[in-house]
mmCIF file of C-alpha atoms in Angstrom:
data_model
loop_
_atom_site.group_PDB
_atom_site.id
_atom_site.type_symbol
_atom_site.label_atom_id
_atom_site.label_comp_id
_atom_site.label_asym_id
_atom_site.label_seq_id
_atom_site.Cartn_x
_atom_site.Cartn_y
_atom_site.Cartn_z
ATOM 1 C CA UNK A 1 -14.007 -1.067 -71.965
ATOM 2 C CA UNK A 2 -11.762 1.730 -71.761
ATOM 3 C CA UNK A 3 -14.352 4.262 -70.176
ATOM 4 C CA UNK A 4 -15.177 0.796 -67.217
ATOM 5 C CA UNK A 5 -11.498 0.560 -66.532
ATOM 6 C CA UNK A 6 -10.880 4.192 -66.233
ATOM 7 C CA UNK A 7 -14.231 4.607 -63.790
ATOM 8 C CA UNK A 8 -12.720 1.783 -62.002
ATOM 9 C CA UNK A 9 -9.507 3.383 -61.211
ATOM 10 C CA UNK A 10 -10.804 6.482 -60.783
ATOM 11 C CA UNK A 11 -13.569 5.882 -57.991
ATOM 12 C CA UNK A 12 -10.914 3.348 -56.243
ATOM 13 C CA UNK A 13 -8.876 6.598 -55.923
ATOM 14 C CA UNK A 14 -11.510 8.558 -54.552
ATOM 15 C CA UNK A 15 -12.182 6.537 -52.127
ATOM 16 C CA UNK A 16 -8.715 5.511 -50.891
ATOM 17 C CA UNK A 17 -8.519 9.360 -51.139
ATOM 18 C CA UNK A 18 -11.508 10.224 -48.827
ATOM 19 C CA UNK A 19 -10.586 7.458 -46.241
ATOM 20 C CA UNK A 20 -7.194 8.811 -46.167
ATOM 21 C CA UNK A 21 -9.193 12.566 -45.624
ATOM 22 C CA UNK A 22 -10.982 10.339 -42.743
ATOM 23 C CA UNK A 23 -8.069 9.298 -40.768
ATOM 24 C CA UNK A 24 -5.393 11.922 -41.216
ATOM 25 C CA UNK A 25 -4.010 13.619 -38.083
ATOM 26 C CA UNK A 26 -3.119 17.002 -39.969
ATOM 27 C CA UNK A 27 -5.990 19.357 -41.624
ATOM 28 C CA UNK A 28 -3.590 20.194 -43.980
ATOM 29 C CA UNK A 29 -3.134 16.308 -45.392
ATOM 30 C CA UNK A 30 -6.936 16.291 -44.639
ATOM 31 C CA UNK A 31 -7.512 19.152 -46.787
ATOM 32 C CA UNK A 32 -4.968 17.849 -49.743
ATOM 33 C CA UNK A 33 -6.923 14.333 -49.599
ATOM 34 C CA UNK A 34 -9.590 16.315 -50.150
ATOM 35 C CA UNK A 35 -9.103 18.207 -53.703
ATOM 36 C CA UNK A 36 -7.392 14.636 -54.476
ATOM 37 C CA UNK A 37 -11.282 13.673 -54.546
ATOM 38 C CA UNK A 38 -12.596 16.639 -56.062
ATOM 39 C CA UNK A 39 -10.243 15.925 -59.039
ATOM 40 C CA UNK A 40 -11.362 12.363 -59.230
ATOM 41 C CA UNK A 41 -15.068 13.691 -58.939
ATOM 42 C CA UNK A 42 -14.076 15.567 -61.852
ATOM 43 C CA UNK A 43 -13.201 12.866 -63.625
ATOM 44 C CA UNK A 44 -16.101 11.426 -63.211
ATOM 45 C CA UNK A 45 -18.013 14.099 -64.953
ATOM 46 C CA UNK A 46 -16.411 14.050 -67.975
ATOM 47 C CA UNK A 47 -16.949 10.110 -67.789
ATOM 48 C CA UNK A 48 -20.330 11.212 -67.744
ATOM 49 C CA UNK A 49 -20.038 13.608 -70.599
ATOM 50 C CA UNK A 50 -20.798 17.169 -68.593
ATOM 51 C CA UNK A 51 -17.561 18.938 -69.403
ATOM 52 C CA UNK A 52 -18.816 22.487 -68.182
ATOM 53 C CA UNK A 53 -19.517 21.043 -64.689
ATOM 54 C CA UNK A 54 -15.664 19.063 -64.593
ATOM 55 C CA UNK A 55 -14.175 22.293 -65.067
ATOM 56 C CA UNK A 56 -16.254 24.113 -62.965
ATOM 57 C CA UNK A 57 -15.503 21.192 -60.144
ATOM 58 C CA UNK A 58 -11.889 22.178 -60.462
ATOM 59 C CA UNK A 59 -12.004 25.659 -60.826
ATOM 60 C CA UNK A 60 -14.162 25.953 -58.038
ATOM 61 C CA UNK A 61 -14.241 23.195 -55.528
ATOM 62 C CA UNK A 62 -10.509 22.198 -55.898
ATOM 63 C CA UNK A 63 -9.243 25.494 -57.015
ATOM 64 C CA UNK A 64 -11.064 28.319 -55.047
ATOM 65 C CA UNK A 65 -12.847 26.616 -51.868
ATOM 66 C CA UNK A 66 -9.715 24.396 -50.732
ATOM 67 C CA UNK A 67 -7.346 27.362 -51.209
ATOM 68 C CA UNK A 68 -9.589 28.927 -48.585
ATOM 69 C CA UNK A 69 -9.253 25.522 -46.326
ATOM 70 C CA UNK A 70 -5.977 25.883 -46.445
ATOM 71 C CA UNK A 71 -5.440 29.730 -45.953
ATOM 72 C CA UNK A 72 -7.951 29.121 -42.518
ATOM 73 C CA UNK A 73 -5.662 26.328 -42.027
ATOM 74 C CA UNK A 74 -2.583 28.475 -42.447
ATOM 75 C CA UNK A 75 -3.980 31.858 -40.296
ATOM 76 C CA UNK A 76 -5.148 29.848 -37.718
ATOM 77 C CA UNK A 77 -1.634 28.120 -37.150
ATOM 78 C CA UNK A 78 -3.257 24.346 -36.846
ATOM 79 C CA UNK A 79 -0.792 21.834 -36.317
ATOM 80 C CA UNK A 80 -1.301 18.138 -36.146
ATOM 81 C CA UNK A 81 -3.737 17.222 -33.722
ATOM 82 C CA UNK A 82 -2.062 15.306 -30.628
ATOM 83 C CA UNK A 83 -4.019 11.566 -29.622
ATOM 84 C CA UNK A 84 -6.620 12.537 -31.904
ATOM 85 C CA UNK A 85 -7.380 8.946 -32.644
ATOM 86 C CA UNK A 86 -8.312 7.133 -29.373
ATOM 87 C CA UNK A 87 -11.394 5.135 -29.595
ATOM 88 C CA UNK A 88 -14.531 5.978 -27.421
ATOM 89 C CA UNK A 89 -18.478 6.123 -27.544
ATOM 90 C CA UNK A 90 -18.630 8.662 -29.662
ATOM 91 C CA UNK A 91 -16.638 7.522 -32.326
ATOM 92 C CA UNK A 92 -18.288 4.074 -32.086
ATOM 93 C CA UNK A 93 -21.712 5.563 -32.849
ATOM 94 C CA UNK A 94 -20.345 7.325 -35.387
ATOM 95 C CA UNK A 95 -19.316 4.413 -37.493
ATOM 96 C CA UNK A 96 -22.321 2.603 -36.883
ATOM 97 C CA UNK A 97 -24.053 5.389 -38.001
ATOM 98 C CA UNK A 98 -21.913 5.633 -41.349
ATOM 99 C CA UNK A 99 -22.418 2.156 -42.010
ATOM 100 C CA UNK A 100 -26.244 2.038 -41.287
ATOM 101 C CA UNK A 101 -26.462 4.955 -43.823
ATOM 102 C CA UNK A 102 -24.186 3.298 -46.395
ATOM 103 C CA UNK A 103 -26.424 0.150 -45.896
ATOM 104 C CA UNK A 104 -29.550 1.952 -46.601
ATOM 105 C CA UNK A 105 -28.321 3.665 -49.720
ATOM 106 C CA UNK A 106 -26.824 0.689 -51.447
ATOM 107 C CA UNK A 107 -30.267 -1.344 -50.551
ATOM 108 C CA UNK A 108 -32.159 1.058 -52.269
ATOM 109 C CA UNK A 109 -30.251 1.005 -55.751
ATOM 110 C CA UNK A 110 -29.593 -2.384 -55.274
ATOM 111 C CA UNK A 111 -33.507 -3.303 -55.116
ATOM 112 C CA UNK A 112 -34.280 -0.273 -57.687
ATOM 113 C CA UNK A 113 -31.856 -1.588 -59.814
ATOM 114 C CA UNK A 114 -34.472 -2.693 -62.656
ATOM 115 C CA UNK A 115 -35.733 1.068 -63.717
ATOM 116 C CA UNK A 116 -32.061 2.139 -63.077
ATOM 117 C CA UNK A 117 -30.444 -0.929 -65.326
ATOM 118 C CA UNK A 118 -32.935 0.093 -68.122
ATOM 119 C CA UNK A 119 -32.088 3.930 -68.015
ATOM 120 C CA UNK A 120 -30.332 4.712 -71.164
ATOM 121 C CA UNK A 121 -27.189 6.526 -71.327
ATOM 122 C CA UNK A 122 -27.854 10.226 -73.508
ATOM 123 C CA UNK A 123 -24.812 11.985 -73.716
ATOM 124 C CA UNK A 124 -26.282 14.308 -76.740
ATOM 125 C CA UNK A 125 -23.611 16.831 -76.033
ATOM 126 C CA UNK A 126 -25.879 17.871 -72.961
ATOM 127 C CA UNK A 127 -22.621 19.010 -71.102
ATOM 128 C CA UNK A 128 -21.574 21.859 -73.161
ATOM 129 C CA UNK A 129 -21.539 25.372 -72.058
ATOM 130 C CA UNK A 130 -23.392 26.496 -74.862
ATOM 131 C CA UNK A 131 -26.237 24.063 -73.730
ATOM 132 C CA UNK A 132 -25.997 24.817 -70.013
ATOM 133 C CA UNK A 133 -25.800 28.784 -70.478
ATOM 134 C CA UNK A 134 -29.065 28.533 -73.067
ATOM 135 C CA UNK A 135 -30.899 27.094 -70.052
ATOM 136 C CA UNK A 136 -29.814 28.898 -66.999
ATOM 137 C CA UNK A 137 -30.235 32.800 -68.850
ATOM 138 C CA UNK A 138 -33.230 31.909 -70.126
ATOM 139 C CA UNK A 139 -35.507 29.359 -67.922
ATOM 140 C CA UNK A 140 -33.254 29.940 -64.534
ATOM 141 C CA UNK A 141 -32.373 33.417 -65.085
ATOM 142 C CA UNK A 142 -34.383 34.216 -61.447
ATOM 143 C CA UNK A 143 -32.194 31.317 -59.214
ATOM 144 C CA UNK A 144 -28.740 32.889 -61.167
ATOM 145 C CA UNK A 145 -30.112 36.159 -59.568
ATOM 146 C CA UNK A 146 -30.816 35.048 -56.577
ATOM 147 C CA UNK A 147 -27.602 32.691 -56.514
ATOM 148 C CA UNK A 148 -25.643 36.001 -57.236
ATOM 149 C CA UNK A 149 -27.456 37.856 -54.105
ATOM 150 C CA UNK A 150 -26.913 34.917 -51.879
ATOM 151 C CA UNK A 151 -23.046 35.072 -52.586
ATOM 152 C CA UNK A 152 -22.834 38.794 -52.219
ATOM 153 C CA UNK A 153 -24.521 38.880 -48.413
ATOM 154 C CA UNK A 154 -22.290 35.455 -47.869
ATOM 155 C CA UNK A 155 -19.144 37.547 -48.420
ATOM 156 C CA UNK A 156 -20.443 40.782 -45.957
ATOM 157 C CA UNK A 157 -21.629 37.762 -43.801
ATOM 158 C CA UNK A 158 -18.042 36.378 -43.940
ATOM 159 C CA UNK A 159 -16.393 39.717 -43.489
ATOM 160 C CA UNK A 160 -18.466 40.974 -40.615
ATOM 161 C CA UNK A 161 -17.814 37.478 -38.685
ATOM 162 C CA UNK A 162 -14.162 37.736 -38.823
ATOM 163 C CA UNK A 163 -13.717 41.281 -38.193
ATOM 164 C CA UNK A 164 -16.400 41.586 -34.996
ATOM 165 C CA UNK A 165 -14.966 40.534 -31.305
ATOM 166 C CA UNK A 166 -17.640 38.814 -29.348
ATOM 167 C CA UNK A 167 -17.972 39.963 -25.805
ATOM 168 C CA UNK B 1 -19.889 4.133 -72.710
ATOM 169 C CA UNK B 2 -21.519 1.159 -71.447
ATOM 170 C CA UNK B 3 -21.025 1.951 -67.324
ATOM 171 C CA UNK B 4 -24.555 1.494 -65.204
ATOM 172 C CA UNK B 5 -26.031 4.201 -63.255
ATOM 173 C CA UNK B 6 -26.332 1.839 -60.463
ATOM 174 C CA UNK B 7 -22.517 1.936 -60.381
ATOM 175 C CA UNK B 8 -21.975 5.681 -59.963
ATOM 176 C CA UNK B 9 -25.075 5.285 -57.497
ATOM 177 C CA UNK B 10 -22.760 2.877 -55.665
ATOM 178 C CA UNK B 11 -19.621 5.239 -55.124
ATOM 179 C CA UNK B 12 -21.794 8.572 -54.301
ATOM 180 C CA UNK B 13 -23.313 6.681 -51.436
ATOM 181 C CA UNK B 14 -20.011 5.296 -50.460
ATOM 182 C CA UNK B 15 -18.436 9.041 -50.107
ATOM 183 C CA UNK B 16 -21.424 10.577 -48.954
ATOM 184 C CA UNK B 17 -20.953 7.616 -45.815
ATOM 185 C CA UNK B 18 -17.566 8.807 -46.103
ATOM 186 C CA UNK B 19 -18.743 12.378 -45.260
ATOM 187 C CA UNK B 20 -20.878 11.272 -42.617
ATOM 188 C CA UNK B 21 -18.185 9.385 -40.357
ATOM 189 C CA UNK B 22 -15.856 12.500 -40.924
ATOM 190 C CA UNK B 23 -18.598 14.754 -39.269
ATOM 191 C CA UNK B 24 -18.935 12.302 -36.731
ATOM 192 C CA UNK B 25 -15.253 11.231 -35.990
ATOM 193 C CA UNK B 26 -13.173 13.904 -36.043
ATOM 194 C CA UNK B 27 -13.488 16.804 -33.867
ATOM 195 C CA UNK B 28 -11.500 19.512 -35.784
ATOM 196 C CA UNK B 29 -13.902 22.188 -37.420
ATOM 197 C CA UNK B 30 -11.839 22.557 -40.064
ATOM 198 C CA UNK B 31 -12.386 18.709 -41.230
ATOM 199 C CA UNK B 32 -15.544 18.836 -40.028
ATOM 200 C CA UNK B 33 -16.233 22.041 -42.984
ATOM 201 C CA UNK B 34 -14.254 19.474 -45.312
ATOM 202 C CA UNK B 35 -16.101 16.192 -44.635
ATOM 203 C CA UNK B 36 -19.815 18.722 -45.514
ATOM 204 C CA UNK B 37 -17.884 19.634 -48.864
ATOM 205 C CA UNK B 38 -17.092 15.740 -49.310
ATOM 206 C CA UNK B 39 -21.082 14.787 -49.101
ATOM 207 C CA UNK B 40 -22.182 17.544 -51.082
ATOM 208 C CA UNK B 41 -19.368 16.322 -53.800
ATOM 209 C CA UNK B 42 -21.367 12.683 -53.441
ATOM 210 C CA UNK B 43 -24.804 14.113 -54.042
ATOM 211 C CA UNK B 44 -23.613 16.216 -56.876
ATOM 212 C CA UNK B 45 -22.080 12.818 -58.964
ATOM 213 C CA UNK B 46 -25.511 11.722 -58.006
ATOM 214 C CA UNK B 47 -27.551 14.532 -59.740
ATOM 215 C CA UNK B 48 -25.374 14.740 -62.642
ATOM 216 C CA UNK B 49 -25.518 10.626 -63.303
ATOM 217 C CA UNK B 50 -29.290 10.809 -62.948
ATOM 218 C CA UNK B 51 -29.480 14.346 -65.260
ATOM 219 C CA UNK B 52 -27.500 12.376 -68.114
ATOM 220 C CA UNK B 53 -29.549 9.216 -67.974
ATOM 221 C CA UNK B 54 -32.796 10.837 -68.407
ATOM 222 C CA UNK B 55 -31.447 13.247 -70.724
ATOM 223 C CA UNK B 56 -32.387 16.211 -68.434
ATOM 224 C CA UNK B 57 -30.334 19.249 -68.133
ATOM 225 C CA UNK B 58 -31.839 20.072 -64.969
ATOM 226 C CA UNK B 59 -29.379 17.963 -63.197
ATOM 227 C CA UNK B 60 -26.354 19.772 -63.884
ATOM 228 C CA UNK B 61 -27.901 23.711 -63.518
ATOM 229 C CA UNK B 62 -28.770 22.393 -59.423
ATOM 230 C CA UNK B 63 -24.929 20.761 -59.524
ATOM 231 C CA UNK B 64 -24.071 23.748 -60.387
ATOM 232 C CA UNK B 65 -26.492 26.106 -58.188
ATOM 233 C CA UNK B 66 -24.998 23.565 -55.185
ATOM 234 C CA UNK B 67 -21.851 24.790 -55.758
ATOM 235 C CA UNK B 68 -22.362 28.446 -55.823
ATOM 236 C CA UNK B 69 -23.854 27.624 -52.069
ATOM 237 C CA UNK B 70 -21.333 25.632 -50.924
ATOM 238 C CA UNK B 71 -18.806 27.998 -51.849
ATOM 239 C CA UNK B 72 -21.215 30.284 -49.882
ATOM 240 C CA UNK B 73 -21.471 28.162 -47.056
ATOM 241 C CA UNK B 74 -17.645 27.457 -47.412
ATOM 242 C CA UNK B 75 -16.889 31.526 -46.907
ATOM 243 C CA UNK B 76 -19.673 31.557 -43.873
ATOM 244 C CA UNK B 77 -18.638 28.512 -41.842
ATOM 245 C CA UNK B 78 -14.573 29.405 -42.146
ATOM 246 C CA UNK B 79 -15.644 33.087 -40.892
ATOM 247 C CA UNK B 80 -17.172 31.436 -38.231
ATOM 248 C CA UNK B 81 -14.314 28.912 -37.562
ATOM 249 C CA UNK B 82 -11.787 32.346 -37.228
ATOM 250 C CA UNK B 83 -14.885 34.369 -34.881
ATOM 251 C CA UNK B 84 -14.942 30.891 -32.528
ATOM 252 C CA UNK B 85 -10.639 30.753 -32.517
ATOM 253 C CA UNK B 86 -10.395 34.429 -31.551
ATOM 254 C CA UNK B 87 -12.657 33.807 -28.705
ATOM 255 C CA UNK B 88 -11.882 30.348 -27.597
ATOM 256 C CA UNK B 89 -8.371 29.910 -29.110
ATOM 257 C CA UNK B 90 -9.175 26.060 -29.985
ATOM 258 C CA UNK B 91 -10.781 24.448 -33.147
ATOM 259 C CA UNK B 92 -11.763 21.443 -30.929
ATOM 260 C CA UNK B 93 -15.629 20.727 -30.792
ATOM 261 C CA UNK B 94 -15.238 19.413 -27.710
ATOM 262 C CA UNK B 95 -13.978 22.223 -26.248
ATOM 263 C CA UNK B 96 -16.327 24.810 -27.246
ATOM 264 C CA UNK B 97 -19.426 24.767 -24.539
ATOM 265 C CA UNK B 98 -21.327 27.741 -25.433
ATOM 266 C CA UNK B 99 -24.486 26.490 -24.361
ATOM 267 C CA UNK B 100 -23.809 23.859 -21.846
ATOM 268 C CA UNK B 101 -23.783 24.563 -18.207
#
């Protein structure tokens, strides 16, 4: 009862939280909306008993990725956005769009909701560090290599795009 | 410990629609960058619900090889962001027409 009433409040907040993302003027409020959500995705995790990945959500996502949102954000001098919000075609597709895709999704787990209602919960500790780090050295060691080369030619990637001056 | 799986289904879909009207709406970059880190948040909570209800560890080693990339794709797309500013001086999708005539 406890664990339903905290997912309750918890996924209410991340979505007030990502509509408020949606509709704010400023990237900066944007941006804070944003790790408001990460946090709650957090949460969530440890609702679902995979500690490692909470804290890695945090460190990561809300801690590492949004500081560099908002240090763009700062360098680049953004202010809020003047009559950002009038109405047109585009944004009219746009939220049909959304809600076609919301509409698909929810059909599909609400009419696959007999395999899914019978799936047991099996926490079994698999959340621990000790469990994930057994797996990915031993059985994933070649994606945690190639994970490690993908972030090092990201950062010269990153470095060489902000430095160069396109003619 | 009694919450569905249909119910965490539920939310991920709702914030990965979320994601997909913030690409669509706005026309800042910047929130544009943010609204790709929102979706990928949504199909993360989806891996890691499915991963713990089949007992599977698989689930949270791609959760966690996702965000290695997106904080790859995070460092790329911002770079590119700055490049497109110093050239154009606006973060305004509309007003960048590299390829239209």
């Amino acid at each position: 009862m406890l664990t339903e009433t905290f997912f309750i409040a918890v996924s209410l907040l991340a979505v007030i939280a990502a509509l408020g993302m949606l509709v704010s003027r400023s990237p900066v409020r944007s941006a804070l909306w944003l790790i408001l959500v990460m946090l709650c995705v957090a949460g969530l995790y440890m609702t679902l008993s995979a500690e490692f990945i909470a804290v890695v959500q945090v460190l990561v996502y809300a801690g590492a990725i949004m500081v560099l949102f908002l240090f763009v954000i700062m360098l680049l001098n953004l202010g809020a956005l003047p009559n950002l919000e009038r109405v047109d075609f585009k944004k009219g597709v746009g939220f049909v769009l959304g809600t076609v895709i919301l509409a698909q999704l929810v059909y599909v787990t609400a009419t696959a909701s007999e395999p899914l209602a019978t799936a047991a919960f099996d926490p079994a500790e698999t959340g621990s560090a000790l469990k994930i780090a057994e797996e990915l050295f031993t059985r994933y060691a070649l994606p945690f290599e190639i994970i490690g080369i993908l972030l090092l030619v990201a950062t010269v990637g990153a470095v060489m795009l902000a430095k160069r001056t396109f003619e | 410990m009694e919450i569905p799986l249909t119910w965490y289904l539920t939310l991920s879909a709702v914030l990965f629609s979320i994601g997909v009207m913030g690409v669509l709406f706005r026309s800042n970059l910047i929130v544009i960058l943010m609204s790709i880190e929102l979706m990928l948040n949504a199909v993360n909570l989806t891996l890691i619900a499915f991963g713990q209800f089949m007992g599977d560890l698989a689930g949270q080693i791609l959760v966690f090889f996702v965000i290695s990339v997106a904080a790859a794709e995070a460092a790329v797309g911002l770079a590119i962001v700055i490049a497109i500013f110093r050239n154009k001086l606006t973060v305004d999708v509309n007003d960048i027409k590299l390829f239209r005539h």
